[in-house]
Short mmCIF file of C-alpha atoms (C1' of nucleotides) in Angstrom, two decimals:
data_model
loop_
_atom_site.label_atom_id
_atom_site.label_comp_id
_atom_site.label_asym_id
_atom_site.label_seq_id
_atom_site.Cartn_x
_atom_site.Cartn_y
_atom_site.Cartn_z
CA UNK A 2 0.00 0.00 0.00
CA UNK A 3 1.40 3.39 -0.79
CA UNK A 4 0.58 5.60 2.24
CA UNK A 5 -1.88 8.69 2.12
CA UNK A 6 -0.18 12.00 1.59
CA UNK A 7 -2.93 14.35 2.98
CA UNK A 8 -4.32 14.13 6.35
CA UNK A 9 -8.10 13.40 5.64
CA UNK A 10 -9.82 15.25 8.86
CA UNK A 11 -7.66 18.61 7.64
CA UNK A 12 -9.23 18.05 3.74
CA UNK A 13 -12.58 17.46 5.75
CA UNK A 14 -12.15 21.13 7.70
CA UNK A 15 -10.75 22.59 4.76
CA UNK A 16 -13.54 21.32 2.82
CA UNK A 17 -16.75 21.78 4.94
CA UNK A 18 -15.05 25.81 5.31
CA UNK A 19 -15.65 26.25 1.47
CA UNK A 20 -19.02 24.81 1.29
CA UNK A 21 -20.45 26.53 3.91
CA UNK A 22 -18.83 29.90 2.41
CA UNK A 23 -20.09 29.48 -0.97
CA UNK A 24 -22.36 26.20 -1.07
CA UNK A 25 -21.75 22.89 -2.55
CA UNK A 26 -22.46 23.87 -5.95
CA UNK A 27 -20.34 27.26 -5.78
CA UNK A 28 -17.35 25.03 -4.90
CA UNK A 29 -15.23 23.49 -6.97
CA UNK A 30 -13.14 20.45 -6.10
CA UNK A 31 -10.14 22.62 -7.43
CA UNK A 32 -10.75 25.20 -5.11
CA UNK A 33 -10.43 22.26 -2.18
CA UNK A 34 -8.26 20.62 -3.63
CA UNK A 35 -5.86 24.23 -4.07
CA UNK A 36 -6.81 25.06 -0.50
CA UNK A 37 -5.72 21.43 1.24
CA UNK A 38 -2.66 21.50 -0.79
CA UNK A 39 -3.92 18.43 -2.68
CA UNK A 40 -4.64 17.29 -5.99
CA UNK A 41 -7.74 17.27 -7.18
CA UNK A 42 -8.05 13.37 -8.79
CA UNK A 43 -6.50 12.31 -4.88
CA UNK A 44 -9.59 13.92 -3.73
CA UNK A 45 -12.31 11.35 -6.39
CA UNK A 46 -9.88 8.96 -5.13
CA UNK A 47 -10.15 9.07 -1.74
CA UNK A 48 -14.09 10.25 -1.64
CA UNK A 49 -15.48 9.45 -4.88
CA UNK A 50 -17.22 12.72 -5.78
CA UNK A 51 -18.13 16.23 -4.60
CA UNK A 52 -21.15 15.16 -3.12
CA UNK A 53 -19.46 11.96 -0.80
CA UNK A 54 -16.57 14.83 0.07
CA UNK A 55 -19.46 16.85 1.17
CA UNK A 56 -21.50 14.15 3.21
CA UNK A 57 -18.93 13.06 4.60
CA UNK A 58 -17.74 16.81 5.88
CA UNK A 59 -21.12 17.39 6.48
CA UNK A 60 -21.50 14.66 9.43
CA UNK A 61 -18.88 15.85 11.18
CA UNK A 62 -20.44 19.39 11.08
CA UNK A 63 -23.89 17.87 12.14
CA UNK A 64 -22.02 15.96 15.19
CA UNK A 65 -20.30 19.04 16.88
CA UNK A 66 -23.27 21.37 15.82
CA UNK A 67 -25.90 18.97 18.00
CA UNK A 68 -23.79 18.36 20.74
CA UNK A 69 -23.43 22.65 21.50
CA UNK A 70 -27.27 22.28 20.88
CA UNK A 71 -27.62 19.42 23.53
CA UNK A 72 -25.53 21.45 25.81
CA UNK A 73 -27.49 24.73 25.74
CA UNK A 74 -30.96 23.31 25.79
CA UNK A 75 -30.03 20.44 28.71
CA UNK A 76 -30.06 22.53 31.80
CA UNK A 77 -31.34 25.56 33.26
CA UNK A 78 -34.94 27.42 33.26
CA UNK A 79 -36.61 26.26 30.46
CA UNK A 80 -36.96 30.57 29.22
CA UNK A 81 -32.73 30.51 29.46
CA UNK A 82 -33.16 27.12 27.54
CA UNK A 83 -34.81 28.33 24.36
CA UNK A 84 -32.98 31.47 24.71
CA UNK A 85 -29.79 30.00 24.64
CA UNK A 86 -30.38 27.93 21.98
CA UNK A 87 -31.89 30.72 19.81
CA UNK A 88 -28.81 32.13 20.81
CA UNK A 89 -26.76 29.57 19.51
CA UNK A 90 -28.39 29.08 16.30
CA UNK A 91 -28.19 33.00 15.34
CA UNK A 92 -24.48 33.18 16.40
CA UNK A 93 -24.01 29.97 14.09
CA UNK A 94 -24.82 31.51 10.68
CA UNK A 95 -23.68 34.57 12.15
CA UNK A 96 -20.22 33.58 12.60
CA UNK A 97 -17.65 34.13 9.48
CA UNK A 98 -17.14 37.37 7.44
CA UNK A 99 -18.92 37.56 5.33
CA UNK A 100 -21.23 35.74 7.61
CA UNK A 101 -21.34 32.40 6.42
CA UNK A 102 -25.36 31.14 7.08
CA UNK A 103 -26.82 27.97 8.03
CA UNK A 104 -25.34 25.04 6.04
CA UNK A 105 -28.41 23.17 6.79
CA UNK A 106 -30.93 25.27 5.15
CA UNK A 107 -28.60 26.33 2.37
CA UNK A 108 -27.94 22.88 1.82
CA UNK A 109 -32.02 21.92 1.55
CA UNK A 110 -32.74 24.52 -0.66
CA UNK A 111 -29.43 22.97 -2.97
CA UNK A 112 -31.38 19.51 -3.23
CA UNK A 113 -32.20 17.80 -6.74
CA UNK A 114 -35.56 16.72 -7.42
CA UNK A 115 -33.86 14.71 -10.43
CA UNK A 116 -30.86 13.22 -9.56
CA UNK A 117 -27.76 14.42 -11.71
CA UNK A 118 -26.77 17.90 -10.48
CA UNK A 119 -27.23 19.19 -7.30
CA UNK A 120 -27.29 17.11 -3.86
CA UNK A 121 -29.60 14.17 -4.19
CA UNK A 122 -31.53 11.49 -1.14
CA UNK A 123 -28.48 11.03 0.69
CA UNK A 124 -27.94 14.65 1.53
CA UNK A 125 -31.71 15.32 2.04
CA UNK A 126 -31.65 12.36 4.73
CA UNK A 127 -28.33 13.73 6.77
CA UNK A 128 -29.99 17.20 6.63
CA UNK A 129 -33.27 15.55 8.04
CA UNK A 130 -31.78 14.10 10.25
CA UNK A 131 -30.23 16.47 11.90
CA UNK A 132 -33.64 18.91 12.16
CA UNK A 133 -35.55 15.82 13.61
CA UNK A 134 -32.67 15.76 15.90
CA UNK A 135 -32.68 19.32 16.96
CA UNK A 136 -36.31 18.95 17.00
CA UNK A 137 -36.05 15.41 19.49
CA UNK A 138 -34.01 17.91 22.08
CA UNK A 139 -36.21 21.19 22.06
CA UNK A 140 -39.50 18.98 22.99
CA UNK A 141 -37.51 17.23 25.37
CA UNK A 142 -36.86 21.02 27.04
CA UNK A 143 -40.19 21.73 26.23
CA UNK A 144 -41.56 18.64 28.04
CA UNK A 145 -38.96 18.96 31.17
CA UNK A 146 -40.66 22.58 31.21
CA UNK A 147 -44.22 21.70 31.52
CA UNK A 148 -43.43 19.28 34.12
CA UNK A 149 -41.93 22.52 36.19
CA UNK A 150 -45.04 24.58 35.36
CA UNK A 151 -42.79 26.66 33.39
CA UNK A 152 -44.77 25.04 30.13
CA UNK A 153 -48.09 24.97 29.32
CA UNK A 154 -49.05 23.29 25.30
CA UNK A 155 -48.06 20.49 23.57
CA UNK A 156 -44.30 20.27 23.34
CA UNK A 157 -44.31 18.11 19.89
CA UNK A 158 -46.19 21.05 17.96
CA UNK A 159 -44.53 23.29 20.05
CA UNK A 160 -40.56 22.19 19.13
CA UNK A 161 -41.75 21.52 15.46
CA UNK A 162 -42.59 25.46 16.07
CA UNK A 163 -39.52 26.76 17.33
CA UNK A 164 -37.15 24.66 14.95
CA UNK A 165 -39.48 25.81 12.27
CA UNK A 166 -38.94 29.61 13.31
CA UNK A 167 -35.01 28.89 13.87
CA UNK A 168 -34.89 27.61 9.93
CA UNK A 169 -36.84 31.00 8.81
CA UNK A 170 -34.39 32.89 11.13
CA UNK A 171 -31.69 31.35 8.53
CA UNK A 172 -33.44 32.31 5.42
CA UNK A 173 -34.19 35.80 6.85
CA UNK A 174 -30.36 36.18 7.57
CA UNK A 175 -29.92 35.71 4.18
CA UNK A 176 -32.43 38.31 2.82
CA UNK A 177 -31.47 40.93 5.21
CA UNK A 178 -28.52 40.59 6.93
CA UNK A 179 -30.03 42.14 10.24
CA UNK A 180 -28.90 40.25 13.25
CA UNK A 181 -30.86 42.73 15.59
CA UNK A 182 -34.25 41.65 13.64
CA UNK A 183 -33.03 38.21 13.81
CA UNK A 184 -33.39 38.57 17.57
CA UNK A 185 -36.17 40.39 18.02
CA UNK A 186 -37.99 37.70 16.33
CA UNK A 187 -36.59 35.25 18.69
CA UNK A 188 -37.15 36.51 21.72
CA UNK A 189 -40.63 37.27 20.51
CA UNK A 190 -40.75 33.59 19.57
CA UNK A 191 -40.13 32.66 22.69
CA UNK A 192 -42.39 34.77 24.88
CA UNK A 193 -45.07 33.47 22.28
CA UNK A 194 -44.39 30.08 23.24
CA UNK A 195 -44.14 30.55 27.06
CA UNK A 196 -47.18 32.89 26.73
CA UNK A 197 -45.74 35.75 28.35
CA UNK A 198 -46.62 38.55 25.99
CA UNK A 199 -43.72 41.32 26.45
CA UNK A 200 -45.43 45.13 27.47
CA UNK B 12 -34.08 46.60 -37.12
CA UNK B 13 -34.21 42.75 -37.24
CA UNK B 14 -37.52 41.38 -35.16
CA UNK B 15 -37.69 38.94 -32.86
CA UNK B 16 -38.23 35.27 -33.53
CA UNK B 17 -39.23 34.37 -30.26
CA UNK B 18 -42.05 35.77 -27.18
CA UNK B 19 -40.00 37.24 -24.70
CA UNK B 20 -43.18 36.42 -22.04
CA UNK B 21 -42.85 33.13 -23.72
CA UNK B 22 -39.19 32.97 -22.47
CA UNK B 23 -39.63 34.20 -19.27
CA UNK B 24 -42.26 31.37 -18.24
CA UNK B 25 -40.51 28.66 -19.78
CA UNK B 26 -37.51 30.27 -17.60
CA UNK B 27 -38.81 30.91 -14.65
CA UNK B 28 -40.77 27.12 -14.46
CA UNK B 29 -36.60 26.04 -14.82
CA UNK B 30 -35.26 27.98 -12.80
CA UNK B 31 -38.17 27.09 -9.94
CA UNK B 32 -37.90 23.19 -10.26
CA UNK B 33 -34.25 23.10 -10.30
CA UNK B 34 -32.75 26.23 -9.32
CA UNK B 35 -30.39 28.83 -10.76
CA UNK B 36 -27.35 27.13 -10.56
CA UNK B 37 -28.75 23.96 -11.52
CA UNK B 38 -30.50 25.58 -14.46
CA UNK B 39 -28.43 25.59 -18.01
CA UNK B 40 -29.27 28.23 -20.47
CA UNK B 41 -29.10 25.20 -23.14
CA UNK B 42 -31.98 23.73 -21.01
CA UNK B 43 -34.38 26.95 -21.64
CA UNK B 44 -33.09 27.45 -25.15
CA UNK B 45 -34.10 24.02 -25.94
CA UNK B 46 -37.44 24.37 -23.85
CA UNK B 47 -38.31 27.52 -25.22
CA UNK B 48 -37.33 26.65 -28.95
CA UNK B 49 -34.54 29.08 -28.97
CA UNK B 50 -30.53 29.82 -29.93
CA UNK B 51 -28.93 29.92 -26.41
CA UNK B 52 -27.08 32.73 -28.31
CA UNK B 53 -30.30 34.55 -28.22
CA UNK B 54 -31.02 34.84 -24.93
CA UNK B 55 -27.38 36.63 -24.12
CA UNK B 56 -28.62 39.09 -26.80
CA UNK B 57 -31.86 39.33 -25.70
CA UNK B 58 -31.21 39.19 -21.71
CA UNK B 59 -27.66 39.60 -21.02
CA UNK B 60 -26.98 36.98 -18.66
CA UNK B 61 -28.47 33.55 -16.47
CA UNK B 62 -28.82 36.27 -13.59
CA UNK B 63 -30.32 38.71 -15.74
CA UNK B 64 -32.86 36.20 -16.97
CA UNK B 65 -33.76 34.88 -13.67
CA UNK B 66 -34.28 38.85 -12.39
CA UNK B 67 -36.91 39.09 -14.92
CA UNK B 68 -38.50 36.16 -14.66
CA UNK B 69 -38.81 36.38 -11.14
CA UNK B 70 -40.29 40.00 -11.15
CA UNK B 71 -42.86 38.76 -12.96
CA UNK B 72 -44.00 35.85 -10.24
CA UNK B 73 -43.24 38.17 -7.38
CA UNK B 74 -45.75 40.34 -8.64
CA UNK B 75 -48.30 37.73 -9.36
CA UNK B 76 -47.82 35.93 -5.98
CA UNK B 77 -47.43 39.53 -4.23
CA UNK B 78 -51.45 40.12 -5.58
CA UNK B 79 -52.40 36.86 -4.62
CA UNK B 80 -51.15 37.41 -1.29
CA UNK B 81 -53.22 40.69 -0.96
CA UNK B 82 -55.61 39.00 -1.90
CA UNK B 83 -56.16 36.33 0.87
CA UNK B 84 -54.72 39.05 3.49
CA UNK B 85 -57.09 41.56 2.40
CA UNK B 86 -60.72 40.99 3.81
CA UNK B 87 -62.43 38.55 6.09
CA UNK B 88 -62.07 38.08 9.74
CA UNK B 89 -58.48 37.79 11.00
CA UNK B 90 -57.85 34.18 11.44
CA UNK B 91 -60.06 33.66 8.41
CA UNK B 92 -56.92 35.77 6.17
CA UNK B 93 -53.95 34.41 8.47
CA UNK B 94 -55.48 30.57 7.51
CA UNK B 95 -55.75 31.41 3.96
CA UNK B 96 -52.33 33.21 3.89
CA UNK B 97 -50.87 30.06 4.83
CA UNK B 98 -53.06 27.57 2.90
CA UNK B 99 -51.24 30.09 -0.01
CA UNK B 100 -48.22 29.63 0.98
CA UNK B 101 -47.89 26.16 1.36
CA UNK B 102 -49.90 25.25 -1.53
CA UNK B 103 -47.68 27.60 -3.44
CA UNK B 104 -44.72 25.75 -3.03
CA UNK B 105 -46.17 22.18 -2.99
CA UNK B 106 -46.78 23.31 -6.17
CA UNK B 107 -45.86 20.76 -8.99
CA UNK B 108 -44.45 17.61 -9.14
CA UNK B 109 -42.62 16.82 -7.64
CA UNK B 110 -43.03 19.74 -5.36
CA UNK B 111 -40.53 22.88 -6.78
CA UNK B 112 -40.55 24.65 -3.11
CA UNK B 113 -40.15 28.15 -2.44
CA UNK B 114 -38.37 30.08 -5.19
CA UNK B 115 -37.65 33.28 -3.13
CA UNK B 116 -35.90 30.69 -0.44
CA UNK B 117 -34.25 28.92 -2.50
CA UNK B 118 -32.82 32.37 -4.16
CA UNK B 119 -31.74 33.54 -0.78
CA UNK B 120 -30.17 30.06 -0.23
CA UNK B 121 -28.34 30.16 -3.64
CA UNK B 122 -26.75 33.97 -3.31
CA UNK B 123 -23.58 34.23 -3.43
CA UNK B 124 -21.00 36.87 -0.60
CA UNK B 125 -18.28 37.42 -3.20
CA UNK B 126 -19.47 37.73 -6.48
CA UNK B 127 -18.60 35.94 -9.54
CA UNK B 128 -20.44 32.55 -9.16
CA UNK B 129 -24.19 32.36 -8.04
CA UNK B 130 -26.72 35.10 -7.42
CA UNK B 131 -25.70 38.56 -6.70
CA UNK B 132 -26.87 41.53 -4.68
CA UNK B 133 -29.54 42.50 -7.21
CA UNK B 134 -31.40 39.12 -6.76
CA UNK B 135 -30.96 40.10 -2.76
CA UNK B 136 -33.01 43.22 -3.23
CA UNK B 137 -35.66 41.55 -5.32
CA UNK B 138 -36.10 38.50 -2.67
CA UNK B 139 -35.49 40.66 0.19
CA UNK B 140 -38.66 43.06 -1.26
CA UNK B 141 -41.17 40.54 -1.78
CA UNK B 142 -40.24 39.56 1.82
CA UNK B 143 -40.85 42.81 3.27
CA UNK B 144 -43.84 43.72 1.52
CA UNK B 145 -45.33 40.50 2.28
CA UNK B 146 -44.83 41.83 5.82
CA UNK B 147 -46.23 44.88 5.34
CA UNK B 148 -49.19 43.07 4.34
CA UNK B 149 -49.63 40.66 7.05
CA UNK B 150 -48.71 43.71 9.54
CA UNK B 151 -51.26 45.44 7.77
CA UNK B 152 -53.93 42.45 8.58
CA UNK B 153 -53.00 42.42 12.26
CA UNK B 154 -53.36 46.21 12.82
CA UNK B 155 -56.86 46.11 11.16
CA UNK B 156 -57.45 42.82 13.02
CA UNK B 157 -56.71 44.84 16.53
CA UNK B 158 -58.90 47.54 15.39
CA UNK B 159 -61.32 44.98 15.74
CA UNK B 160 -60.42 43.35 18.41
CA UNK B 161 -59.71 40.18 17.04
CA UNK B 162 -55.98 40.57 18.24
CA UNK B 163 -53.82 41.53 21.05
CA UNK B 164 -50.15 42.83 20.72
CA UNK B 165 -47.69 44.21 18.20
CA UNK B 166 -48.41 43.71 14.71
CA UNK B 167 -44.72 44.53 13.54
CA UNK B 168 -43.33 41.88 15.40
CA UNK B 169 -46.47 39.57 14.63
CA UNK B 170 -45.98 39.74 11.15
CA UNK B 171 -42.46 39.17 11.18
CA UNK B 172 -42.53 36.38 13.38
CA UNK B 173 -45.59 35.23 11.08
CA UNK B 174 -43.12 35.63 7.97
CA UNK B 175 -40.46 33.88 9.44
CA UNK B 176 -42.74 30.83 10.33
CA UNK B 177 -43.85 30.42 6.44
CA UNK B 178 -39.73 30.98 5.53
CA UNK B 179 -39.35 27.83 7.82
CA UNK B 180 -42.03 26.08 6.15
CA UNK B 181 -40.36 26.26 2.94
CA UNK B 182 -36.95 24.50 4.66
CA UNK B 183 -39.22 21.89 6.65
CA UNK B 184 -40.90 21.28 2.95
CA UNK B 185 -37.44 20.30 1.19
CA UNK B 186 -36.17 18.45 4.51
CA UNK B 187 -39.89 16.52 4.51
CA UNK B 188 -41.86 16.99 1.86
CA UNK B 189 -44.72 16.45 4.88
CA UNK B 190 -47.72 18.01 3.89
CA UNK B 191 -49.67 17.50 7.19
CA UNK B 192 -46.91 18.83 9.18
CA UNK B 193 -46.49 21.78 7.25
CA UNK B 194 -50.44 22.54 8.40
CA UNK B 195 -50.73 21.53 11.24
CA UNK B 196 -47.65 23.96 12.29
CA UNK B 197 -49.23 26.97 10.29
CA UNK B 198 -52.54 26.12 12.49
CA UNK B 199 -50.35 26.09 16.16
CA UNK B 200 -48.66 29.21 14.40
CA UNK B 201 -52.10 31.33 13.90
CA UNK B 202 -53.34 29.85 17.21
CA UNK B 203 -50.49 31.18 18.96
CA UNK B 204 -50.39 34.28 17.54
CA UNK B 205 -54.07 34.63 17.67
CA UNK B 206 -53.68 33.63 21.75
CA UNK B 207 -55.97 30.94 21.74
CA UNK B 208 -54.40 27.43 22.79
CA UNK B 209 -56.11 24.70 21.10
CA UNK B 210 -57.46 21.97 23.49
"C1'" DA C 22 -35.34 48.43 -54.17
"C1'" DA C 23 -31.44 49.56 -51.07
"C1'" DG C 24 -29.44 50.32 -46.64
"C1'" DG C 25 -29.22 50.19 -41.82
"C1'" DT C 26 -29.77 47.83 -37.63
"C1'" DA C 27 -30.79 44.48 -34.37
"C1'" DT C 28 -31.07 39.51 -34.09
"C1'" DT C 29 -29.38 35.05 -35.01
"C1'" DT C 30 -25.86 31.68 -35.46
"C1'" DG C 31 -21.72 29.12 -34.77
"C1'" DA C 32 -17.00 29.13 -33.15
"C1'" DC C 33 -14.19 30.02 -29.42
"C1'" DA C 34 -12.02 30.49 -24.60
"C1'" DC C 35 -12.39 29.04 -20.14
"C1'" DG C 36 -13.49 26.40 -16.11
"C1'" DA C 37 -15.95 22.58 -13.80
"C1'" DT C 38 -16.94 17.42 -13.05
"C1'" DG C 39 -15.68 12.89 -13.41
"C1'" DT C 40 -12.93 8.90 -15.62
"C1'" DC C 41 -8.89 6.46 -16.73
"C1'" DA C 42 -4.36 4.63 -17.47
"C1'" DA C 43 0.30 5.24 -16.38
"C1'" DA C 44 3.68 6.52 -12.91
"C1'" DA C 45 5.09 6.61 -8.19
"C1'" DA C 46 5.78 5.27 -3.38
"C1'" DC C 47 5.48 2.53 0.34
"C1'" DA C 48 4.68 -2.18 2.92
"C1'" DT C 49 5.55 -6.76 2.83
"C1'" DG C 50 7.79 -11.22 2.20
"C1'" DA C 51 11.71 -13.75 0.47
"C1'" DT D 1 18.63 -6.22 0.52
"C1'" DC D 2 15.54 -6.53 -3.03
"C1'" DA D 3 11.50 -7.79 -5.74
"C1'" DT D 4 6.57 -7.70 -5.64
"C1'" DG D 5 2.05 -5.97 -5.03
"C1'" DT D 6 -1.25 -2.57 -3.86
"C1'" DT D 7 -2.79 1.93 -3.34
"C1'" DT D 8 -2.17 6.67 -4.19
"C1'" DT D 9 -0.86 10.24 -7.18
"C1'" DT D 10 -0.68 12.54 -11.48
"C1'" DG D 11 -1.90 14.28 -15.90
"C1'" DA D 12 -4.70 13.69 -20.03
"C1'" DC D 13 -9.17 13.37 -21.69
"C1'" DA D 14 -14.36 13.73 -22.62
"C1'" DT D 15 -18.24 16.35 -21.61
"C1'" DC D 16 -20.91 20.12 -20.27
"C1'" DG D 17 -21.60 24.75 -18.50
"C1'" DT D 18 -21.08 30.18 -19.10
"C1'" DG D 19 -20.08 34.03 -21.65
"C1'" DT D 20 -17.98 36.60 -25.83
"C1'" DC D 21 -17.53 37.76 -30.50
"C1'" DA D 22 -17.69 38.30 -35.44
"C1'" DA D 23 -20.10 37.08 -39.42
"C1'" DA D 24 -24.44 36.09 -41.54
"C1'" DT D 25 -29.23 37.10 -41.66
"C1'" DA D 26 -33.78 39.23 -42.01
"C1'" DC D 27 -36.75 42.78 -41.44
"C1'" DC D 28 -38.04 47.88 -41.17
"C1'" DT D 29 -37.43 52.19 -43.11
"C1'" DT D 30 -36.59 55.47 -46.52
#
DNA sequence: AAGGTATTTGACACGATGTCAAAAACATGA
DNA sequence: TCATGTTTTTGACATCGTGTCAAATACCTT
C-alpha cells in the first residue's frame, strides 16, 4: 500500500469551510483541492465525488453542531433554555465574514428533485436528520418545562414550532442581513411560546 | 431593425418554471433554449446573462404571488386571512411535481458573498422586497385585526414572526416533503399568535 | 429596391466534473 | 537487501456549462 499524503480530517475542515462559504455547488473540487494542498483526482480517489466529500464533511459538522445544541438546551430554566439555543443558532450563521449562514438550510434549498446535479436522497436524509434531531431535544426542554409549570401546550407542535422559526431565522439572515431583527424575532418567539406577551 | 423570432413572455415562463424546479445554478441556459425553442445565443442578446434572466423572470412571479397574497390578506375576519395566507403559501410551493418549493428561499439560499459565481446583490433586493412587503401586508392584517379586536399585541413583530414561520415552512418542505406537518404547524402558528391554545 | 440595424448563429475560450491509465511510493515477504 | 504488489498520485481526456464575438441574416425604413 502506498501511504496517504494528505491528512483526511484537515481536507474534511478545509472542505466543509468552502461549502459553507459558498455552497456545494459554488465550490469546486479545485478550489479544495488548491486550498488542502492536494490534488484534485486524490480527492475522487479518496471520496469518490463532490457530493461523498461533502457528506462526509457534512456529518462531522452535524455531530459538533448537536452536541453545543444538547448542551445549551439540557439545563437551566426552560426561558434561558430556548434562549440559549436561539442564541446559539443566530451566532451559528452569524459567525464568518462575510457571515457564512446555516449550512443546513442552504444545503435543503441545494437539493435535486432529479438526480444528476445538485445534492440528491443522501444529503436530504443527513440534513433531516439532523432537524428531527434538533427537534427530538427542544420537545424534550419543552416537556422537562411543563413538568416545572414553566410550560403549558403540547411540546411536539410546540418544538416543530420553534425549529421551524429557527430555519426561517436562517433564510431571513440571508435576505437581510439584520442580526438585531433576527433577535427580536426570537425573543418574541419565545415569549409566544411561554405565553408571556412582552409590554 | 431585425424582429424577434421568439415571445419574450414566452421565455420568461418557460424560464422561470426552470429555474423554480431546479434552481439557478442547476438551471443551463441550453436547457431553456431548448425548452423555449430558442438559440442559447439569443437569450445573451436578448437578456444579457443567467442572472439577468432569472431577475426578470422572477419580477414577474413576485408580482403575481405579491397580488395573490393581498388577496387572501385583504378581507375577512383575521384568522379567516392568516389561515388562507398560509393555505397560499404552502400550496404555493407544494406546487408541482414533484413539489418545486419556495423560489424566493431557494434564491436567498443560492446567493452568493463574493461575487462571480451564483446570485448577486440585485437578486438580494428583489427577494429581500417581496419579503418585506409580504410583511407589510400581514402587519397590515393584524393592525386592522386589533382595530377589531380580534388581536392583542404588536403587529410589527407579529408579522415578522408570522413571515419567518412560512420561511421555515419552505426549509421543513425540502427536509420533509410532509404536507400534514407543514399545516398543522401553520394552524399552532395562527393559534399562537391569535392567543388561543387549542385543546 | 437599397441600406441600416438588431437579431441570429456558430466558433471560441475558459473552467468545472468525473474517468482512466500510467507513474510513483510505500509495505511486505523472500 | 531486493522484488513484488497494492494503493495513491498525477496528468490527459471527454463532456458540459457560461459568456464573448464576429459574421451572416432578415426585417423595417426610406
Amino acid at each position: 500500500m502506498r501511504p496517504r499524503e494528505f491528512d483526511h480530517d484537515d481536507v474534511l475542515r478545509v472542505a466543509f469551510e468552502q461549502f459553507w462559504r459558498r455552497g456545494v455547488r459554488g465550490t469546486s473540487l479545485s478550489d479544495i483541492a488548491r486550498e488542502a494542498g492536494v490534488q484534485r483526482g486524490s480527492l475522487y480517489n479518496a471520496f469518490g465525488s463532490k457530493e461523498a466529500l461533502f457528506l462526509a464533511a457534512y456529518e462531522r459538522y452535524a455531530g459538533d453542531y448537536l452536541s453545543s445544541v444538547q448542551k445549551v438546551l439540557g439545563s437551566g430554566p426552560l426561558r434561558k433554555r430556548l434562549t440559549a439555543f436561539f442564541d446559539l443558532t443566530i451566532k451559528n450563521f452569524r459567525s464568518g465574514s462575510p457571515p457564512r449562514g446555516c449550512p443546513t438550510t442552504r444545503g435543503l434549498m441545494e437539493l435535486a428533485s432529479d438526480d444528476g446535479e445538485g445534492l440528491d436522497e443522501d444529503a436530504r436524509r443527513a440534513f433531516a436528520d439532523l432537524v428531527s434531531r434538533i427537534t427530538g431535544l427542544v420537545q424534550d426542554a419543552l416537556s422537562e418545562g411543563a413538568q416545572r409549570g414553566e410550560f403549558n401546550g403540547a411540546p411536539e407542535v410546540a418544538a416543530l414550532h420553534i425549529v421551524t422559526v429557527t430555519r426561517g431565522l436562517a433564510v431571513l439572515e440571508r435576505a437581510f442581513g439584520d442580526e438585531p431583527q433576527l433577535r427580536k424575532i426570537a425573543a418574541h418567539t419565545v415569549d409566544l411560546v411561554l405565553n408571556e406577551k412582552r409590554r
